[in-house]
Short mmCIF file of C-alpha atoms and ligand atoms in Angstrom, two decimals:
data_model
loop_
_atom_site.label_atom_id
_atom_site.label_comp_id
_atom_site.label_asym_id
_atom_site.label_seq_id
_atom_site.Cartn_x
_atom_site.Cartn_y
_atom_site.Cartn_z
CA MET O 1 117.35 64.27 -27.02
CA VAL O 2 114.71 61.54 -27.05
CA GLY O 3 115.32 58.94 -24.57
CA GLY O 4 116.27 59.15 -20.88
CA GLY O 5 118.83 56.41 -20.72
CA GLN O 6 122.64 56.55 -19.86
CA LEU O 7 123.45 57.70 -23.27
CA ALA O 8 121.43 60.86 -22.82
CA ARG O 9 122.80 61.22 -19.26
CA MET O 10 126.44 61.27 -20.73
CA SER O 11 125.67 63.39 -23.79
CA HIS O 12 124.16 65.96 -21.40
CA GLU O 13 127.32 65.82 -19.28
CA ALA O 14 129.31 66.54 -22.34
CA GLY O 15 127.22 69.39 -23.32
CA ILE O 16 127.58 71.27 -20.00
CA PRO O 17 131.00 72.80 -20.72
CA LEU O 18 129.72 74.01 -24.12
CA GLY O 19 126.66 75.55 -22.53
CA ILE O 20 124.35 73.41 -24.58
CA ARG O 21 120.76 73.61 -23.13
CA PHE O 22 119.38 70.16 -23.07
CA ARG O 23 115.80 69.23 -23.15
CA LEU O 24 114.86 65.57 -22.69
CA LEU O 25 111.87 63.18 -23.79
CA SER O 26 111.93 60.55 -21.07
CA ASP O 27 109.73 57.63 -20.32
CA THR O 28 109.74 58.29 -16.43
CA PRO O 29 111.12 61.01 -14.18
CA GLN O 30 113.47 58.30 -12.81
CA ASP O 31 115.25 57.49 -16.00
CA SER O 32 118.98 57.78 -15.84
CA ALA O 33 119.08 61.14 -17.66
CA ALA O 34 115.94 62.61 -16.24
CA GLN O 35 117.56 62.49 -12.89
CA VAL O 36 120.30 65.07 -14.16
CA VAL O 37 118.62 67.13 -16.86
CA ARG O 38 116.54 70.13 -15.72
CA ASP O 39 114.18 70.48 -18.75
CA VAL O 40 112.51 67.09 -18.98
CA VAL O 41 109.37 66.27 -20.76
CA VAL O 42 107.84 62.92 -19.45
CA GLY O 43 105.98 60.98 -22.23
CA ASP O 44 105.68 58.34 -24.82
CA TYR O 45 108.11 58.83 -27.78
CA ARG O 46 105.72 56.58 -29.93
CA ASP O 47 103.08 59.31 -29.72
CA LEU O 48 103.45 62.01 -32.30
CA ASP O 49 101.52 64.57 -30.56
CA THR O 50 103.96 64.29 -27.53
CA LEU O 51 106.93 64.41 -29.89
CA ARG O 52 105.63 67.62 -31.45
CA GLU O 53 105.06 69.23 -28.13
CA PHE O 54 108.53 68.23 -26.87
CA ALA O 55 110.10 69.41 -30.00
CA ARG O 56 108.56 72.84 -30.07
CA GLY O 57 111.44 75.31 -29.34
CA CYS O 58 114.29 72.82 -29.99
CA ASP O 59 116.99 73.84 -32.35
CA VAL O 60 117.67 70.17 -33.21
CA ILE O 61 116.27 66.79 -32.09
CA THR O 62 118.77 63.74 -31.66
CA PHE O 63 118.37 60.41 -29.96
CA ASP O 64 119.45 58.08 -27.02
CA HIS O 65 117.93 55.19 -28.86
CA GLU O 66 116.56 54.20 -32.17
CA HIS O 67 112.97 53.34 -31.44
CA VAL O 68 111.08 56.53 -32.51
CA PRO O 69 108.81 55.43 -35.43
CA THR O 70 110.40 56.55 -38.60
CA GLU O 71 107.08 58.26 -39.83
CA HIS O 72 106.95 60.45 -36.81
CA LEU O 73 110.38 61.63 -37.55
CA ARG O 74 109.45 62.44 -41.00
CA ALA O 75 106.45 64.40 -39.62
CA LEU O 76 108.87 66.41 -37.38
CA GLU O 77 110.99 67.21 -40.30
CA ALA O 78 107.85 68.37 -42.33
CA ASP O 79 107.14 70.74 -39.32
CA GLY O 80 110.58 72.20 -39.94
CA ILE O 81 112.47 70.58 -37.16
CA PRO O 82 116.02 69.37 -37.85
CA VAL O 83 116.17 65.72 -36.95
CA ARG O 84 119.80 64.40 -36.68
CA PRO O 85 120.55 61.67 -37.76
CA GLY O 86 117.41 62.26 -40.14
CA PRO O 87 114.88 59.40 -40.74
CA ASP O 88 116.39 58.32 -44.09
CA ALA O 89 119.67 57.57 -42.48
CA LEU O 90 118.35 56.42 -39.18
CA VAL O 91 115.88 53.86 -40.72
CA HIS O 92 119.02 51.76 -41.43
CA ALA O 93 119.63 51.54 -37.66
CA GLN O 94 116.04 50.92 -36.88
CA ASP O 95 115.37 48.01 -39.38
CA LYS O 96 117.87 45.39 -39.80
CA GLY O 97 116.28 44.26 -43.06
CA VAL O 98 116.57 47.77 -44.59
CA MET O 99 120.16 47.99 -43.30
CA ARG O 100 121.18 44.46 -44.82
CA ALA O 101 119.49 45.35 -48.13
CA ARG O 102 121.32 48.81 -48.36
CA LEU O 103 124.68 47.38 -47.42
CA ASP O 104 124.22 44.72 -50.05
CA ALA O 105 123.53 47.32 -52.67
CA MET O 106 126.71 49.12 -51.61
CA GLY O 107 128.67 45.89 -51.98
CA ILE O 108 129.73 45.69 -48.33
CA PRO O 109 130.38 42.24 -46.91
CA CYS O 110 127.75 41.00 -44.39
CA PRO O 111 126.88 37.74 -43.05
CA LEU O 112 124.68 35.65 -45.60
CA HIS O 113 121.11 36.62 -44.80
CA ARG O 114 117.53 36.57 -45.84
CA ILE O 115 114.16 37.74 -44.77
CA VAL O 116 112.22 34.52 -43.60
CA ARG O 117 108.50 33.96 -43.33
CA ASP O 118 108.25 30.79 -41.38
CA PRO O 119 110.29 28.00 -39.76
CA GLY O 120 110.06 26.02 -43.07
CA ASP O 121 111.82 28.98 -44.80
CA VAL O 122 114.51 28.95 -42.07
CA ALA O 123 115.16 25.32 -42.94
CA ALA O 124 115.69 26.25 -46.61
CA PHE O 125 117.99 29.09 -45.61
CA ALA O 126 120.01 26.76 -43.20
CA SER O 127 120.77 24.41 -46.27
CA GLU O 128 121.82 27.31 -48.24
CA ALA O 129 124.05 28.63 -45.40
CA ALA O 130 125.58 25.16 -45.05
CA ARG O 131 126.37 24.93 -48.76
CA ALA O 132 127.98 28.45 -48.55
CA ALA O 133 130.06 27.34 -45.55
CA GLY O 134 130.97 24.16 -47.29
CA ALA O 135 132.14 26.16 -50.36
CA ARG O 136 134.36 28.35 -48.09
CA GLN O 137 135.68 25.46 -46.31
CA ASP O 138 136.91 23.97 -49.60
CA THR O 139 139.07 27.23 -49.94
CA GLY O 140 139.62 28.03 -46.19
CA ASP O 141 138.82 26.84 -42.82
CA ALA O 142 135.29 28.06 -41.97
CA ASP O 143 133.39 26.16 -39.29
CA THR O 144 130.16 25.11 -40.54
CA GLY O 145 129.02 24.30 -36.99
CA SER O 146 127.81 20.82 -38.02
CA GLY O 147 128.77 17.62 -36.43
CA PRO O 148 128.12 16.14 -32.92
CA GLY O 149 125.98 18.51 -30.82
CA SER O 150 125.05 21.08 -33.38
CA GLY O 151 121.50 19.68 -33.98
CA SER O 152 118.48 19.75 -31.62
CA GLY O 153 118.05 16.09 -32.00
CA SER O 154 114.58 16.41 -33.52
CA GLY O 155 113.76 15.10 -36.97
CA SER O 156 114.10 18.65 -38.48
CA ALA O 157 117.51 19.63 -37.25
CA PHE O 158 119.30 22.12 -39.38
CA PRO O 159 122.66 21.26 -40.94
CA VAL O 160 124.15 24.45 -39.48
CA PRO O 161 122.73 26.84 -36.71
CA VAL O 162 120.94 29.91 -37.88
CA VAL O 163 120.72 33.35 -36.24
CA LEU O 164 117.22 34.81 -36.27
CA LYS O 165 116.63 38.47 -35.52
CA THR O 166 113.36 40.51 -35.49
CA VAL O 167 114.14 43.31 -37.89
CA ARG O 168 113.07 46.10 -35.43
CA GLY O 169 113.04 46.62 -31.58
CA GLY O 170 116.03 44.44 -30.62
CA TYR O 171 118.86 45.51 -28.32
CA ASP O 172 121.57 43.90 -26.07
CA GLY O 173 120.86 40.53 -27.80
CA LYS O 174 117.15 40.77 -27.10
CA GLY O 175 115.43 39.93 -30.34
CA VAL O 176 118.40 37.64 -31.43
CA TRP O 177 117.90 33.79 -31.34
CA VAL O 178 120.33 31.02 -32.35
CA VAL O 179 118.20 28.13 -33.67
CA ARG O 180 119.15 24.61 -34.77
CA SER O 181 115.78 23.10 -35.86
CA THR O 182 112.37 24.05 -37.14
CA ALA O 183 110.92 23.52 -33.76
CA GLU O 184 113.38 26.09 -32.23
CA ALA O 185 112.83 28.46 -35.13
CA ALA O 186 109.03 29.04 -34.15
CA ASP O 187 109.47 31.53 -31.27
CA PRO O 188 110.83 34.56 -33.25
CA PHE O 189 107.84 34.61 -35.43
CA LYS O 190 105.47 34.96 -32.59
CA ALA O 191 105.81 38.77 -32.27
CA GLY O 192 104.45 39.27 -35.77
CA VAL O 193 107.39 41.39 -36.80
CA PRO O 194 109.48 40.34 -40.03
CA VAL O 195 112.44 38.11 -39.15
CA LEU O 196 115.75 38.18 -40.64
CA ALA O 197 117.80 34.90 -40.84
CA GLU O 198 121.60 35.14 -40.86
CA GLU O 199 124.35 32.41 -41.05
CA LYS O 200 125.89 31.97 -37.73
CA VAL O 201 129.27 33.66 -38.23
CA ASP O 202 132.24 31.92 -36.78
CA PHE O 203 134.04 35.05 -35.78
CA ALA O 204 137.36 35.23 -34.27
CA ARG O 205 136.33 38.43 -32.36
CA GLU O 206 133.97 41.34 -32.71
CA LEU O 207 135.29 44.92 -33.67
CA ALA O 208 133.67 48.26 -33.84
CA ALA O 209 134.44 51.18 -36.12
CA CYS O 210 133.14 54.36 -34.79
CA VAL O 211 133.01 57.55 -36.74
CA VAL O 212 131.13 61.07 -36.48
CA ARG O 213 129.83 63.02 -39.37
CA SER O 214 128.50 66.46 -39.36
CA PRO O 215 125.86 68.05 -41.90
CA HIS O 216 128.82 69.92 -43.42
CA GLY O 217 130.26 66.45 -44.27
CA GLN O 218 133.08 66.83 -42.04
CA ALA O 219 133.92 63.42 -40.48
CA VAL O 220 136.32 61.89 -37.84
CA ALA O 221 137.15 58.21 -37.24
CA TYR O 222 138.11 56.77 -33.80
CA PRO O 223 140.63 54.00 -33.64
CA VAL O 224 138.88 50.66 -34.24
CA VAL O 225 138.02 48.64 -31.13
CA GLU O 226 137.70 45.21 -29.93
CA SER O 227 134.32 44.48 -28.21
CA ILE O 228 133.97 41.41 -26.14
CA GLN O 229 130.33 40.31 -25.50
CA VAL O 230 129.13 37.95 -22.80
CA ASP O 231 125.61 36.53 -23.21
CA GLY O 232 124.81 38.97 -26.11
CA VAL O 233 125.78 41.87 -23.65
CA CYS O 234 128.90 44.12 -24.20
CA ASP O 235 131.28 43.27 -21.52
CA THR O 236 134.62 44.83 -22.34
CA VAL O 237 135.92 47.13 -25.08
CA ILE O 238 139.70 47.44 -25.80
CA ALA O 239 141.10 50.59 -27.61
CA PRO O 240 142.57 50.10 -30.09
CA ALA O 241 141.91 46.44 -31.04
CA PRO O 242 144.90 44.48 -30.19
CA ALA O 243 147.12 43.05 -32.89
CA LEU O 244 144.94 44.43 -35.64
CA PRO O 245 147.02 45.05 -38.75
CA GLU O 246 147.15 48.70 -39.67
CA GLN O 247 145.90 48.12 -43.10
CA GLU O 248 142.71 46.35 -41.77
CA ALA O 249 142.02 48.96 -39.23
CA VAL O 250 142.28 51.67 -41.82
CA GLN O 251 139.99 49.73 -44.00
CA ALA O 252 137.39 49.35 -41.26
CA GLN O 253 137.57 53.03 -40.61
CA GLU O 254 137.22 53.75 -44.37
CA LEU O 255 134.26 51.37 -44.44
CA ALA O 256 132.52 53.23 -41.58
CA LEU O 257 133.25 56.73 -43.17
CA ARG O 258 131.84 55.56 -46.45
CA ILE O 259 128.53 54.14 -44.73
CA ALA O 260 128.23 57.47 -42.81
CA GLY O 261 128.72 59.37 -46.05
CA GLU O 262 126.53 57.34 -48.35
CA LEU O 263 123.69 56.94 -45.81
CA GLY O 264 123.88 60.77 -44.86
CA VAL O 265 124.41 59.95 -41.23
CA VAL O 266 124.76 62.93 -38.86
CA GLY O 267 126.30 62.29 -35.45
CA HIS O 268 127.91 59.20 -34.09
CA LEU O 269 127.83 55.97 -36.19
CA ALA O 270 129.09 52.73 -34.59
CA VAL O 271 129.62 49.99 -37.20
CA GLU O 272 129.68 46.63 -35.41
CA LEU O 273 131.95 44.17 -37.26
CA PHE O 274 132.82 40.51 -37.09
CA GLU O 275 136.46 39.42 -37.85
CA THR O 276 136.09 35.96 -39.07
CA ARG O 277 138.76 33.14 -38.71
CA ASP O 278 139.22 33.14 -42.29
CA GLY O 279 140.37 36.78 -42.34
CA ARG O 280 137.16 38.45 -43.58
CA VAL O 281 135.52 41.42 -41.86
CA LEU O 282 131.69 41.56 -41.97
CA VAL O 283 129.20 44.16 -40.86
CA ASN O 284 126.96 42.95 -38.12
CA GLU O 285 125.12 46.18 -37.09
CA LEU O 286 124.84 49.90 -37.33
CA ALA O 287 124.01 52.15 -34.49
CA MET O 288 123.41 55.84 -35.06
CA ARG O 289 123.93 57.39 -31.75
CA PRO O 290 126.52 57.32 -28.92
CA HIS O 291 127.30 53.64 -28.48
CA ASN O 292 128.83 51.29 -25.79
CA SER O 293 131.79 50.64 -27.99
CA GLY O 294 132.60 54.37 -27.64
CA HIS O 295 132.44 54.71 -23.81
CA TRP O 296 136.30 54.51 -23.66
CA THR O 297 136.48 57.74 -25.48
CA GLN O 298 135.32 59.65 -22.26
CA ASP O 299 138.70 59.14 -20.68
CA GLY O 300 140.83 57.70 -23.53
CA ALA O 301 140.36 59.99 -26.44
CA VAL O 302 140.95 63.87 -26.90
CA THR O 303 137.28 64.29 -27.75
CA SER O 304 134.62 61.84 -26.49
CA GLN O 305 131.93 60.38 -28.70
CA PHE O 306 129.36 62.36 -26.68
CA ALA O 307 131.01 65.61 -27.39
CA ASN O 308 131.49 64.89 -30.90
CA HIS O 309 127.91 63.67 -31.38
CA LEU O 310 126.65 66.86 -29.96
CA ARG O 311 129.03 68.97 -32.14
CA ALA O 312 127.93 67.02 -35.21
CA VAL O 313 124.16 67.41 -34.48
CA LEU O 314 124.71 71.11 -34.04
CA ASP O 315 126.93 71.26 -37.11
CA LEU O 316 130.02 72.64 -35.21
CA PRO O 317 133.57 71.74 -36.15
CA LEU O 318 134.37 68.13 -34.86
CA GLY O 319 137.10 67.48 -32.15
CA ASP O 320 140.11 65.37 -32.38
CA PRO O 321 139.26 61.69 -32.01
CA ARG O 322 142.75 60.33 -31.40
CA PRO O 323 143.63 58.40 -28.22
CA ARG O 324 145.26 59.92 -25.11
CA ALA O 325 146.82 56.73 -24.10
CA GLU O 326 148.42 53.53 -25.70
CA TRP O 327 145.61 51.42 -24.54
CA THR O 328 142.20 52.21 -22.89
CA VAL O 329 139.85 49.51 -21.53
CA MET O 330 136.25 49.86 -20.68
CA ALA O 331 134.42 47.26 -18.71
CA ASN O 332 130.66 47.50 -18.19
CA VAL O 333 129.42 47.18 -14.68
CA LEU O 334 126.33 44.95 -14.52
CA GLY O 335 123.85 44.82 -11.60
CA GLY O 336 124.77 42.07 -9.09
CA ASP O 337 123.32 40.86 -5.75
CA TYR O 338 124.43 44.09 -3.93
CA PRO O 339 121.84 47.03 -4.37
CA ASP O 340 124.32 49.52 -3.05
CA MET O 341 127.29 49.83 -5.19
CA TYR O 342 128.73 52.95 -3.68
CA SER O 343 130.14 51.13 -0.69
CA ALA O 344 132.56 49.50 -3.25
CA TYR O 345 134.00 52.81 -4.19
CA LEU O 346 136.29 52.99 -1.31
CA HIS O 347 138.14 49.77 -2.40
CA CYS O 348 138.09 50.58 -6.11
CA MET O 349 139.35 54.22 -5.77
CA ALA O 350 142.07 53.34 -3.17
CA ARG O 351 143.27 50.38 -5.32
CA ASP O 352 143.50 52.38 -8.55
CA PRO O 353 143.67 56.21 -8.53
CA GLN O 354 143.61 56.31 -12.23
CA LEU O 355 140.30 54.43 -12.47
CA LYS O 356 137.49 56.36 -14.03
CA ILE O 357 133.90 55.24 -12.80
CA HIS O 358 130.80 56.16 -14.67
CA MET O 359 127.61 55.30 -12.81
CA TYR O 360 124.13 55.82 -14.50
CA GLY O 361 122.01 56.42 -11.32
CA LYS O 362 119.95 53.19 -12.14
CA ASP O 363 118.48 50.73 -9.71
CA VAL O 364 120.42 47.57 -9.38
CA LYS O 365 118.85 44.73 -10.91
CA PRO O 366 120.83 41.50 -11.85
CA GLY O 367 122.35 41.72 -15.30
CA ARG O 368 121.35 45.32 -15.98
CA LYS O 369 123.97 47.53 -17.33
CA VAL O 370 124.28 50.27 -14.36
CA GLY O 371 127.73 51.81 -15.19
CA HIS O 372 131.12 51.25 -16.70
CA VAL O 373 134.65 51.86 -15.69
CA ASN O 374 137.62 53.01 -17.89
CA THR O 375 141.31 52.41 -17.27
CA TYR O 376 144.28 53.42 -19.37
CA GLY O 377 147.90 52.97 -19.63
CA ASP O 378 150.69 51.51 -21.73
CA ASP O 379 150.68 47.90 -20.45
CA LEU O 380 147.58 46.13 -21.83
CA ALA O 381 147.59 43.19 -19.53
CA ASP O 382 147.61 45.51 -16.58
CA VAL O 383 145.07 48.01 -18.00
CA ARG O 384 142.62 45.01 -18.68
CA GLU O 385 143.14 43.61 -15.21
CA ARG O 386 142.35 46.93 -13.51
CA ALA O 387 139.13 47.29 -15.48
CA ALA O 388 138.02 43.79 -14.96
CA HIS O 389 138.70 43.95 -11.16
CA ALA O 390 136.91 47.22 -10.82
CA ALA O 391 133.89 46.15 -12.83
CA GLY O 392 133.69 42.69 -11.02
CA TYR O 393 134.18 44.42 -7.52
CA LEU O 394 131.40 47.01 -8.18
CA ARG O 395 129.22 44.16 -9.24
CA GLY O 396 129.99 42.09 -6.30
CA THR O 397 131.45 39.06 -7.99
CA ILE O 398 135.03 39.62 -6.40
CA PRO O 399 134.94 39.16 -2.68
CA GLU O 400 136.70 41.46 -0.21
P1 ADP W 1 121.33 43.83 -30.92
O1 ADP W 1 120.28 44.46 -31.71
O2 ADP W 1 121.02 43.09 -29.70
O3 ADP W 1 122.64 44.54 -30.70
P2 ADP W 1 123.05 42.04 -32.75
O4 ADP W 1 122.66 41.90 -34.17
O5 ADP W 1 124.08 43.09 -32.49
O6 ADP W 1 121.74 42.53 -31.90
O7 ADP W 1 123.38 40.78 -32.07
C1 ADP W 1 123.85 40.64 -30.72
C2 ADP W 1 125.08 39.74 -30.59
O8 ADP W 1 124.66 38.38 -31.13
C3 ADP W 1 126.26 40.15 -31.49
O9 ADP W 1 126.96 41.11 -30.83
C4 ADP W 1 126.92 38.75 -31.68
O10 ADP W 1 127.74 38.41 -30.54
C5 ADP W 1 125.71 37.84 -31.89
N1 ADP W 1 125.38 37.61 -33.24
C6 ADP W 1 124.53 38.51 -33.98
N2 ADP W 1 124.50 38.13 -35.23
C7 ADP W 1 125.23 37.10 -35.49
C8 ADP W 1 125.64 36.17 -36.53
N3 ADP W 1 125.08 36.41 -37.79
N4 ADP W 1 126.65 35.19 -36.31
C9 ADP W 1 127.07 34.99 -35.00
N5 ADP W 1 126.76 35.69 -33.95
C10 ADP W 1 125.96 36.83 -34.06
#
């Protein structure tokens, strides 16, 4: 697995009972997965020679992140090393411009979008987005975001806010800006990377449809979940998404299965979705690796996303994705002011014997994802409260 983060750490954990020998390419020996995997190569995933050396003797290569240059993956494939998911699929998770173009061609609903060259271009896009929102408002109740407070106050304020994203390299909200004027739109262009403009979707909530597909073409779909973000970072995931009509849930699962099939994805695919207030479901993002919206499966599903990702990349039959409990809630633990989180175990474990704690071995830094907790049961309010309490207590935001 390329990348030494928590996804690799938890994938390795899932491979232990199957006797899967794991080799890791990690940036540093201290990375989350490098602390627990025995066969670690420390090196730079952007360097082809390092990747080749690492891949020698591996049966298959898979990923903890999507940042390996696409051309390097093609080179590894040309060397005869199976890369899963392969570069032709993975590029849709690496490049938001490529992803949007492909989903458009497949007729899959996405936010209104366009690649933009400069702030003037963004201004033109904002007018187009305002017109589209206005047209929807004539037939429904879409929020254009216009009105008091939505502009920057500068002479070149946009009629509606626009979301700008660098097409490559973003994660956890980094590389995403909400801009309201040409002045604000200048920053994203500074990196010299192409920029994608999107309408700012007035979503009711965010959902994720996670599926796993093997080279054979076998595929499984997990229940559709609700994902609650705080400051662009995933905070809580509820499985299944509360009050999601059965028909919409099945449609979202079918959509994810179709994307996985048509793009030739191998492994875990998370399709991040916006459920709009006017009843549409739009695709926000694709992730082709284990994903935060699937962490609940470790304790809440018959087969976890990590186990199924490994089964898929090794072309083994996939495991049952069905839930074990009526409700499972995952809450991320972010770093707070207390460097030692372990002293909080006493309280959390004593308060809730069913609580499942997953820590990543990372140094605590404010706002950094350092672990998560899973809770489950048949009373959603209780399950949510227990997850939120444990995550808050571990972070140090809930006093003794
Ligand atoms: P990342 O690569 O950081 O995961 P995303 O494209 O998923 O970037 O954006 C991060 C968050 O920003 C999303 O989860 C959502 O809350 C918000 N966001 C992204 N795109 C839009 C949009 N077009 N409209 C409204 N909110 C958005």
